Short mmCIF file of C-alpha atoms and ligand atoms in Angstrom, two decimals:
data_model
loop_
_atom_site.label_atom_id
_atom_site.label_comp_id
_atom_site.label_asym_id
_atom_site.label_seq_id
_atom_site.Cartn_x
_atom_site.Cartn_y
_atom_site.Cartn_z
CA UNK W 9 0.00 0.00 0.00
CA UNK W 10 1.59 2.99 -1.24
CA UNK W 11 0.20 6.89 -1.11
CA UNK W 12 -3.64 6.05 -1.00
CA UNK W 13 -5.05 9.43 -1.27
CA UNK W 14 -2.80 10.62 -4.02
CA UNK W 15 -2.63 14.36 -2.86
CA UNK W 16 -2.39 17.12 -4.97
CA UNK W 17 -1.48 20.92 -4.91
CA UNK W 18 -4.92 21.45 -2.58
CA UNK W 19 -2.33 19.82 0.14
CA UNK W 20 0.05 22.44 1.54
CA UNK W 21 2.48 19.54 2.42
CA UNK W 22 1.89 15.33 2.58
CA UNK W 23 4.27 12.71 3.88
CA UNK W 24 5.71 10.34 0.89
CA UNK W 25 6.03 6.37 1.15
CA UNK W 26 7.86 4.71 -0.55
CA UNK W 27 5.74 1.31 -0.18
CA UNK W 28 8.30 -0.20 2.83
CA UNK W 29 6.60 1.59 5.40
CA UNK W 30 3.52 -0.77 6.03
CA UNK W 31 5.96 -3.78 5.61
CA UNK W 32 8.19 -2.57 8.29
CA UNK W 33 5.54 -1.94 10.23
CA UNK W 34 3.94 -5.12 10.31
CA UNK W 35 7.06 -6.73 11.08
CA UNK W 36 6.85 -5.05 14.36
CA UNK W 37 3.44 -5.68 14.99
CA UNK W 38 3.72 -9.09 14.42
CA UNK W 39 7.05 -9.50 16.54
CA UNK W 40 4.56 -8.00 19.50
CA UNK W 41 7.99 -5.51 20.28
CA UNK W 42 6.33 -2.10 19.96
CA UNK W 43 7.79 0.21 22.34
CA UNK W 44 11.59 1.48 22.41
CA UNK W 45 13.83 -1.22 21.45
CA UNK W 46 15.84 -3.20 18.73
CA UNK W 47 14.41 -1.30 15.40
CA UNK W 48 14.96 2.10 17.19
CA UNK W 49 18.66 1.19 17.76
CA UNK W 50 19.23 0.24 14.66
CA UNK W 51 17.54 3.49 13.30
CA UNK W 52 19.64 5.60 15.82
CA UNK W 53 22.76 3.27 14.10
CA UNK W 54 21.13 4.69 10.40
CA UNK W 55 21.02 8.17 11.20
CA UNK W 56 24.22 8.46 12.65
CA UNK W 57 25.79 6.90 9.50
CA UNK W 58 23.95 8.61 7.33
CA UNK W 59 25.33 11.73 9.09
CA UNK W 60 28.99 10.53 9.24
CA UNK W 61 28.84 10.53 13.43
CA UNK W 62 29.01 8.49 16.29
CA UNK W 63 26.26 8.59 17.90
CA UNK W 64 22.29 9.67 17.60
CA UNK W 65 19.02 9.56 20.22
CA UNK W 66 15.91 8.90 19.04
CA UNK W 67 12.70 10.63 20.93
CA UNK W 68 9.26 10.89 20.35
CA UNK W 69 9.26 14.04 18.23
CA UNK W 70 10.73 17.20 18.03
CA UNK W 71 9.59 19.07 20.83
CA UNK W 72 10.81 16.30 22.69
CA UNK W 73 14.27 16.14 21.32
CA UNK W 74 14.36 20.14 21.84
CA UNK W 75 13.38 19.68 25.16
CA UNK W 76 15.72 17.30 25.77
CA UNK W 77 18.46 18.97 24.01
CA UNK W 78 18.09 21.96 26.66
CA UNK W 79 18.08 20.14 29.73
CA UNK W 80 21.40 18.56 28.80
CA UNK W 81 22.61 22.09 27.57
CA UNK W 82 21.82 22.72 31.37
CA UNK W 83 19.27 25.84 30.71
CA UNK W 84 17.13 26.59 33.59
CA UNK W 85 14.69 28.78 35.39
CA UNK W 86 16.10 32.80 34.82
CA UNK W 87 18.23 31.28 31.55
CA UNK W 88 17.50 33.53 28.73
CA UNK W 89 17.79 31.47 25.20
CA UNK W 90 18.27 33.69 21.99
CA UNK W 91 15.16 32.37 19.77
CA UNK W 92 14.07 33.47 16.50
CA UNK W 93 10.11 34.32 16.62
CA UNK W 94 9.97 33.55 12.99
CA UNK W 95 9.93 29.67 14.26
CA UNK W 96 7.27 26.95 15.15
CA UNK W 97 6.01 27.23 18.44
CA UNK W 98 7.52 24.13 19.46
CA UNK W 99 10.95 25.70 19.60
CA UNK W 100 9.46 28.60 22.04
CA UNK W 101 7.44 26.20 23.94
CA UNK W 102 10.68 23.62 24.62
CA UNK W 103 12.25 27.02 25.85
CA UNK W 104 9.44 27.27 28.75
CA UNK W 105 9.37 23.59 29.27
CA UNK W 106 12.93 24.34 31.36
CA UNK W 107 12.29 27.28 32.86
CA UNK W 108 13.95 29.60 30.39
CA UNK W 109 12.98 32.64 29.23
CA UNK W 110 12.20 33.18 25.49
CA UNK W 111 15.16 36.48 24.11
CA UNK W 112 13.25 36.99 20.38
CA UNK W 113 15.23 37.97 17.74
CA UNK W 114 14.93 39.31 14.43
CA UNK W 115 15.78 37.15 11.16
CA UNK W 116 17.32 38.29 7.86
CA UNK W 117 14.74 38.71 5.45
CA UNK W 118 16.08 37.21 2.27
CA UNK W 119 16.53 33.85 4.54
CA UNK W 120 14.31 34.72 7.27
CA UNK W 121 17.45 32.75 9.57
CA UNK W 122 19.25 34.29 12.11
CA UNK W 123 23.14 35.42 11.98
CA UNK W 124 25.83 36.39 13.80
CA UNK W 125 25.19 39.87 14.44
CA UNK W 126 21.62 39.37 15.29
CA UNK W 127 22.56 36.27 18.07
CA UNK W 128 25.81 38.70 19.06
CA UNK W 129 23.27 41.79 19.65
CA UNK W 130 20.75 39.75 21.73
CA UNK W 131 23.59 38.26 24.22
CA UNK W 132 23.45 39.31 27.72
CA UNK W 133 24.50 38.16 30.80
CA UNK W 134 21.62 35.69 31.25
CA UNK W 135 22.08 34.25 27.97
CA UNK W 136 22.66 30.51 28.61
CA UNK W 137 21.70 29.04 24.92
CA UNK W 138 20.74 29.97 21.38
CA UNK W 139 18.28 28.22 19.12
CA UNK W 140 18.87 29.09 15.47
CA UNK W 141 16.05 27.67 13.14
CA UNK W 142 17.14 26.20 9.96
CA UNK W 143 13.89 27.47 8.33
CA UNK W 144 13.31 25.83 5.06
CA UNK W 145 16.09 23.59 5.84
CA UNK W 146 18.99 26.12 5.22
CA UNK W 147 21.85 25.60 7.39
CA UNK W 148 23.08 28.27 9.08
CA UNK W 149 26.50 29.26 9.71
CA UNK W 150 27.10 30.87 13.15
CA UNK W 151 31.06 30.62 12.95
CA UNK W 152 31.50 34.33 13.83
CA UNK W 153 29.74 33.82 17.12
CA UNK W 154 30.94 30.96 17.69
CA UNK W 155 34.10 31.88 19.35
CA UNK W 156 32.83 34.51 21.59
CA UNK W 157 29.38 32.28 22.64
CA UNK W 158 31.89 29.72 23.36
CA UNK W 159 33.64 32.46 25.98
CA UNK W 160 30.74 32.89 27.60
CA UNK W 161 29.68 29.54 28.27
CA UNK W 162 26.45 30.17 25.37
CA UNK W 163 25.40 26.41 23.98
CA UNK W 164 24.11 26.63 20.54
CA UNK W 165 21.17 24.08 19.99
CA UNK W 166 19.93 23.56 16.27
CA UNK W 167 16.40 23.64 15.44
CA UNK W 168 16.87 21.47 12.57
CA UNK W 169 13.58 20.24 12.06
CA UNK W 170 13.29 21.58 8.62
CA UNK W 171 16.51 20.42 7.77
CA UNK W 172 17.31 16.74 8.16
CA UNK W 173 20.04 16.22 4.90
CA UNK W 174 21.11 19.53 4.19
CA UNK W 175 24.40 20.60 4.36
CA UNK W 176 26.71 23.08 5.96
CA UNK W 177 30.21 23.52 3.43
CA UNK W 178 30.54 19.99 3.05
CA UNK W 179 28.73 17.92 5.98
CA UNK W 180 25.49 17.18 7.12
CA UNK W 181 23.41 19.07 9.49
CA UNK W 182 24.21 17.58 13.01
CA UNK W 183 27.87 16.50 11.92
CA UNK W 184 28.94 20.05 12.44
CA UNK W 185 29.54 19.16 16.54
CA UNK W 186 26.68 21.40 17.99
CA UNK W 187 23.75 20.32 19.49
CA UNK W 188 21.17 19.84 17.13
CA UNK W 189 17.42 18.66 16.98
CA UNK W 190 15.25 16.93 14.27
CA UNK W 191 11.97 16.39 14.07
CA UNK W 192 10.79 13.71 11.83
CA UNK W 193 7.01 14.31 12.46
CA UNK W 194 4.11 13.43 9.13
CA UNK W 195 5.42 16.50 6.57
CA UNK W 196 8.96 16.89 7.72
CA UNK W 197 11.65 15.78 5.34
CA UNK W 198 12.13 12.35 6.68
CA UNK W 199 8.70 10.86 8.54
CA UNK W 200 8.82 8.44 11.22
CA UNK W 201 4.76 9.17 11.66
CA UNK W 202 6.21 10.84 14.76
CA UNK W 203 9.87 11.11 16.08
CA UNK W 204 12.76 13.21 16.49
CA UNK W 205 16.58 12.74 17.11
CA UNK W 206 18.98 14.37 19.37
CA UNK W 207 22.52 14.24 18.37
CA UNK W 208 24.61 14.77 21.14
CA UNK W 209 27.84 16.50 21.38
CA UNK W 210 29.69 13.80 23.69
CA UNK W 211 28.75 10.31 25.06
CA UNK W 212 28.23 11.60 28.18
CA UNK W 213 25.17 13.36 26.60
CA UNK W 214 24.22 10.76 24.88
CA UNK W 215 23.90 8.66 28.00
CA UNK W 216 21.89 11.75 30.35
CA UNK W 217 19.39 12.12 27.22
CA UNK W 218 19.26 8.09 26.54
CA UNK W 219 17.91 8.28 30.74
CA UNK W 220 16.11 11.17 30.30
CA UNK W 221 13.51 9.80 27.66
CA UNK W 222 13.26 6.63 29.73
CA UNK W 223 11.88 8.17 32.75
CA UNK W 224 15.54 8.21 33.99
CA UNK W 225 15.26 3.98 34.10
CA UNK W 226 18.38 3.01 32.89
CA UNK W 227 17.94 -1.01 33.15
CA UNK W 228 17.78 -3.10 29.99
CA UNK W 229 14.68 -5.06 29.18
CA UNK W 230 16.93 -8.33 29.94
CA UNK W 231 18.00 -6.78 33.21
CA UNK W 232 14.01 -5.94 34.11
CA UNK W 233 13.26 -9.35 33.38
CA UNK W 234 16.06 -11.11 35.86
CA UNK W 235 14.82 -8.66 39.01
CA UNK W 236 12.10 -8.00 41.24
CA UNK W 237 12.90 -4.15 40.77
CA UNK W 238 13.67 -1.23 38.77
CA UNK W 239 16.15 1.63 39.47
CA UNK W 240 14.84 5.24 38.37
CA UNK W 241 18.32 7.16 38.13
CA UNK W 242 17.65 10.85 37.52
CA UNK W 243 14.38 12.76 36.65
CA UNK W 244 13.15 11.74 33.07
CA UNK W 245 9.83 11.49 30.80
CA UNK W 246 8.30 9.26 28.61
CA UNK W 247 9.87 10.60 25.15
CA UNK W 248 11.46 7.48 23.71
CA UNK W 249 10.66 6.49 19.84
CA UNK W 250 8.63 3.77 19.44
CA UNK W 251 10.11 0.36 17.31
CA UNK W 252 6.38 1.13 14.97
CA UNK W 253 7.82 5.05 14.53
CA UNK W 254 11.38 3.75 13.94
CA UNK W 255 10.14 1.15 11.38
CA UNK W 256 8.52 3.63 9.35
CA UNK W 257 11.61 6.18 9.48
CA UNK W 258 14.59 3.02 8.54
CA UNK W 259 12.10 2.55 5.55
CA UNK W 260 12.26 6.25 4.39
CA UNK W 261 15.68 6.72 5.15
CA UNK W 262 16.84 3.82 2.62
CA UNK W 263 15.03 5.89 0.24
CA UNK W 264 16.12 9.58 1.37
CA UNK W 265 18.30 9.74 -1.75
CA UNK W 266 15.50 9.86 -3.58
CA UNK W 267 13.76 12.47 -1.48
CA UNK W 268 17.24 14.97 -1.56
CA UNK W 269 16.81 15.21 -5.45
CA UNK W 270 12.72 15.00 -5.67
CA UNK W 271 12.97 17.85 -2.95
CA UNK W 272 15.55 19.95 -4.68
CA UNK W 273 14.34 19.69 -8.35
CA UNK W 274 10.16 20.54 -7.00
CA UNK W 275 11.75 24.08 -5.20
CA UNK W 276 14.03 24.94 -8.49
CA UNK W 277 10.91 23.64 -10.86
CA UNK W 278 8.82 26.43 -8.63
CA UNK W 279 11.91 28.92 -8.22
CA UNK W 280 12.41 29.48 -12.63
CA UNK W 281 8.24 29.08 -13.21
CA UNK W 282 8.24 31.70 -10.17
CA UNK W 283 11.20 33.64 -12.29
CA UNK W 284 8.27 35.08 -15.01
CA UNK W 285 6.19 36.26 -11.80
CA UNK W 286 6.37 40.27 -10.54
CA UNK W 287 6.27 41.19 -7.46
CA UNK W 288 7.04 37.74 -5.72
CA UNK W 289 10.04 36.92 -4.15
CA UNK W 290 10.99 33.36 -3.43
CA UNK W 291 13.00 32.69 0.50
CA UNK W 292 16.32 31.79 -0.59
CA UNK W 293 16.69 28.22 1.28
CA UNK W 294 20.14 27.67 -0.58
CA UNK W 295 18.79 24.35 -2.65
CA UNK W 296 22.42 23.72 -3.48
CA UNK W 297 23.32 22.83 -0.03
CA UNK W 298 19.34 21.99 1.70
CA UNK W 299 17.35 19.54 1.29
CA UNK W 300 14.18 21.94 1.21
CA UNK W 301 11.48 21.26 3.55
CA UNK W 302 9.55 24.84 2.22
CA UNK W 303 8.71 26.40 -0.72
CA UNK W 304 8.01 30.23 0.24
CA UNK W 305 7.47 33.44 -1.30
CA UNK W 306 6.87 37.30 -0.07
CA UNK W 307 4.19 38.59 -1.31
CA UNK W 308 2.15 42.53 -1.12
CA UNK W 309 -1.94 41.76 -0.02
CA UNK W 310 -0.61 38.33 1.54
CA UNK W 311 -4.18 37.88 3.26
CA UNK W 312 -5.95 38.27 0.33
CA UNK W 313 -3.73 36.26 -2.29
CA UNK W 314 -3.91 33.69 0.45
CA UNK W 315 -7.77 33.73 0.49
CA UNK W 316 -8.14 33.73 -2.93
CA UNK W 317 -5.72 31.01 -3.95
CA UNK W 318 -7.31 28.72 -1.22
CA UNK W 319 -11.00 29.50 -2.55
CA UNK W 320 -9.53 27.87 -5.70
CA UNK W 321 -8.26 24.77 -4.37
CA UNK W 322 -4.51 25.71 -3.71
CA UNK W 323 -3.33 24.28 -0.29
CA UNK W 324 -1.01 27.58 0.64
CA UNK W 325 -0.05 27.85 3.93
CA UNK W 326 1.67 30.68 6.14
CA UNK W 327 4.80 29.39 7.88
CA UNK W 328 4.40 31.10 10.76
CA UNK W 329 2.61 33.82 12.68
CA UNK W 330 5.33 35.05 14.67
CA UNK W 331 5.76 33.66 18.24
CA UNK W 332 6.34 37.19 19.66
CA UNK W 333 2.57 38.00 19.18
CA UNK W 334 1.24 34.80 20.29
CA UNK W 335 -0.56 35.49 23.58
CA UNK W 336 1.21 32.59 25.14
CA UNK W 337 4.65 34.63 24.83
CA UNK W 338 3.40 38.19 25.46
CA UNK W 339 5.43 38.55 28.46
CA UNK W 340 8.64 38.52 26.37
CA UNK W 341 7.35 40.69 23.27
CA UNK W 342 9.43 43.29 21.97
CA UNK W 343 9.61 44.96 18.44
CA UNK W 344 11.49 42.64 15.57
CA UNK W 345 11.27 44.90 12.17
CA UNK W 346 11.90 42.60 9.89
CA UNK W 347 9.98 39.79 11.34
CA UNK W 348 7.32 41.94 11.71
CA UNK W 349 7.38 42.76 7.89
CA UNK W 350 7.97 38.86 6.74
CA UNK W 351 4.56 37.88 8.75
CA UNK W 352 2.60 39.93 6.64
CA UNK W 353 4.07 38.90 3.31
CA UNK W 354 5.05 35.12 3.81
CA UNK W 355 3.20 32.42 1.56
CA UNK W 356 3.80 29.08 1.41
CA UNK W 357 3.24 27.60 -1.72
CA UNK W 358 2.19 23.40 -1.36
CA UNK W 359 5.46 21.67 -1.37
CA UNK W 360 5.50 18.16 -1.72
CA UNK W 361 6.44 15.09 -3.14
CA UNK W 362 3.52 14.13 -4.95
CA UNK W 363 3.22 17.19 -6.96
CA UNK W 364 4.42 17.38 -10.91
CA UNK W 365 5.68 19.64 -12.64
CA UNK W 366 1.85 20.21 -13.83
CA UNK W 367 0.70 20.81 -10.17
CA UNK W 368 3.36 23.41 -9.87
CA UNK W 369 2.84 25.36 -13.25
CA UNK W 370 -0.92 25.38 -11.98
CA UNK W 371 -0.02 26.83 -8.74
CA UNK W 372 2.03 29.56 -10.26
CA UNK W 373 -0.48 30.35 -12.69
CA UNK W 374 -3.28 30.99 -9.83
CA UNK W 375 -0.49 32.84 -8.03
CA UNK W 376 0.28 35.00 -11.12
CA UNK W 377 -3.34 35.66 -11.95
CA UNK W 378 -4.37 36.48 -8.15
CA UNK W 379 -1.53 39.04 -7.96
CA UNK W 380 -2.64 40.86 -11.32
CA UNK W 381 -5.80 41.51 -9.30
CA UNK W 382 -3.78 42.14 -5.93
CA UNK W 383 -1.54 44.96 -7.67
CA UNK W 384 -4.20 47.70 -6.50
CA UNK W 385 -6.96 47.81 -3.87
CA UNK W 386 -7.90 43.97 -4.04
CA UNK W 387 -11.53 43.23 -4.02
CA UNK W 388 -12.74 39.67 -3.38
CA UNK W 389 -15.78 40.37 -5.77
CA UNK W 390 -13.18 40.80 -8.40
CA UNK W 391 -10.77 38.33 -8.19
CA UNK W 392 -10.91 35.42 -10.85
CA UNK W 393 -12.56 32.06 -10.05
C1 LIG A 29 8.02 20.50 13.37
C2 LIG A 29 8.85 21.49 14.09
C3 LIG A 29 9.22 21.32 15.43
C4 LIG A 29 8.63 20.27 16.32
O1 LIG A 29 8.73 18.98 15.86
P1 LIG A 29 7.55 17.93 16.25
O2 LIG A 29 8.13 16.64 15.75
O3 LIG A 29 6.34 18.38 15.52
O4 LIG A 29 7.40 17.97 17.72
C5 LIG A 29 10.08 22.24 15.99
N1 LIG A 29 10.56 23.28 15.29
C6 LIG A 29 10.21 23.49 14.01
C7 LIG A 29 10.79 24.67 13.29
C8 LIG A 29 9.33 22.62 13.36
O5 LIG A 29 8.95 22.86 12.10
#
């Protein structure tokens, strides 16, 4: 069973399969092993060779590997972490999860990433971590901060959600030695249904987060079995990957060749069709280096080019109302510029694998006709249909 519903460009974004995924998944259901265990390990064994490094942790998702990632990175209550508000919530919401405090920063616009300057602006004296986002899945390159965050004791962890294969120069994202996060949740890049990955900077790490997503039980299954008792070691939560998850993500990661070029070729298919287009300009995700995980444009009249383009079946999206005006974070709000200007212009155009290189002159055809009626006042009576 492969793709049943066949999505098209009405879907914003859609997991692939490759066909594997129900296979693998079977297996486990039929070996009655379905919690943390032997396929997990030998996905954690994948990943980290697929990412040239020693050593990977698998979680639950995400948030839970970001989560994680900050404990270990030893942020706590009164820690301010630099954050992006151009981000998922998750990111913000991991940052509360410990205690911390939320420090927003702005994000270049052509990128909409953070960089040095911006992080080396935002440091103060209660800065304990930053969190740059990889949005899009471009890596980010922090190396002229890195020398002075590294003075002051600052631990960069990666929000690389967006960005599982891309590369920074010439390795992958999370072989670069900081602490970095995936998510591998239904539309990322790689989908383990849900899941994320940790990859720790030592083995020491690697151990505290291994007992941290175990409820800080450290025993193995065969130890359990030979005693009348269980030793909880440290505080911990129930965030490890299940062998059902894992199954699904070993299957898509034999195939994540595949995905790098499919991904690639849809966002420079959209980037030239988008080339013929006025008054749209793409997000530069660097496709030469990312795996993309977003196609996005800035556009004038974003509300109404959104509502118009969804009244005619294209699944655009808006990746994201910034976190700095959610009323969740109001405490920490300040005034970002350029942030403030992206959130009003951002459009994400559907991005997936199942689209063709039909679906995506179709999409840029609505987009070009919308925007001839979006040049002046735009009037929903006399938009096209
Ligand atoms: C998806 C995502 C997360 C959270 O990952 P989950 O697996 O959904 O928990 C965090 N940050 C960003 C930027 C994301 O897109």
């Amino acid at each position: 069973m492969t793709n049943p519903s066949r999505p098209n460009s009405r879907r914003n974004a859609s997991p692939y399969l490759y066909g594997e995924e129900a296979e693998a998944v079977a297996r486990v259901l039929e070996s009655g092993q379905y919690g943390h265990g032997a396929v997990t390990e030998e996905f954690e064994r994948r990943v980290a060779d697929f990412l040239g490094i020693r050593d990977a942790v698998a979680v639950a998702s995400g948030t839970a590997a970001l989560h994680l990632a900050l404990i270990v990175a030893g942020v706590g209550p009164g820690d301010e972490v630099i954050v992006p508000s151009m981000t998922f919530c998750a990111t913000v919401q991991a940052i509360l999860a410990v205690g911390g405090t939320p420090a927003f920063v702005d994000v270049h616009p052509a990128t909409l990433c953070v960089t040095d300057q911006l992080v080396m602006d935002a440091v103060t004296d209660r800065t304990r971590a930053v969190m740059p986002v990889l949005f899009g899945g471009r890596a980010i390159d922090l190396s002229r901060a890195r020398k002075e965050l590294t003075a002051r004791n600052i631990v960069i962890v990666e929000d690389a959600a967006h960005a599982f294969g891309s590369r920074s120069g010439t390795r992958r994202v999370g072989a670069t030695g900081d602490l970095t996060c995936f998510s591998f949740g239904p539309i990322k890049n790689l989908t383990c249904g849900q899941g994320g990955m940790v990859i720790p900077r030592t083995p020491e790490e690697a151990d505290a987060i291994r007992r941290l997503r175990l409820l800080g039980v450290v025993q193995s299954q065969a130890q359990r079995a030979n005693t009348t008792t269980y030793r909880v070691e440290s505080f911990g939560l129930r965030y490890q990957l299940s062998n059902l998850n894992a199954a699904v993500g070993l299957a898509q990661l034999a195939h994540f060749g595949t995905t790098e070029r499919a991904r690639r070729n849809l966002w420079r298919t959209y980037r030239s069709a988008l080339s013929s287009l006025e008054g749209v300009t793409p997000v530069d995700v660097d496709p030469d280096h990312s795996v993309p995980h977003l196609c996005q444009v800035r556009v004038k009249n974003r509300d109404a080019v959104f509502a118009h383009l969804r009244s005619q079946g294209v699944g655009v999206g808006v990746h994201y109302p910034p976190n700095h005006s959610q009323p969740a974070f109001a405490a920490w709000k300040r005034t970002l510029p350029a942030t403030e200007q992206a959130a009003k212009e951002i459009l994400s155009l559907p991005f997936h694998q199942h689209l063709t290189e039909q679906h995506i002159e179709h999409v840029v055809s609505a987009l070009g006709q919308v925007l001839k009626y979006a040049g002046g006042t735009m009037c929903s009576t006399t938009a096209p249909r």
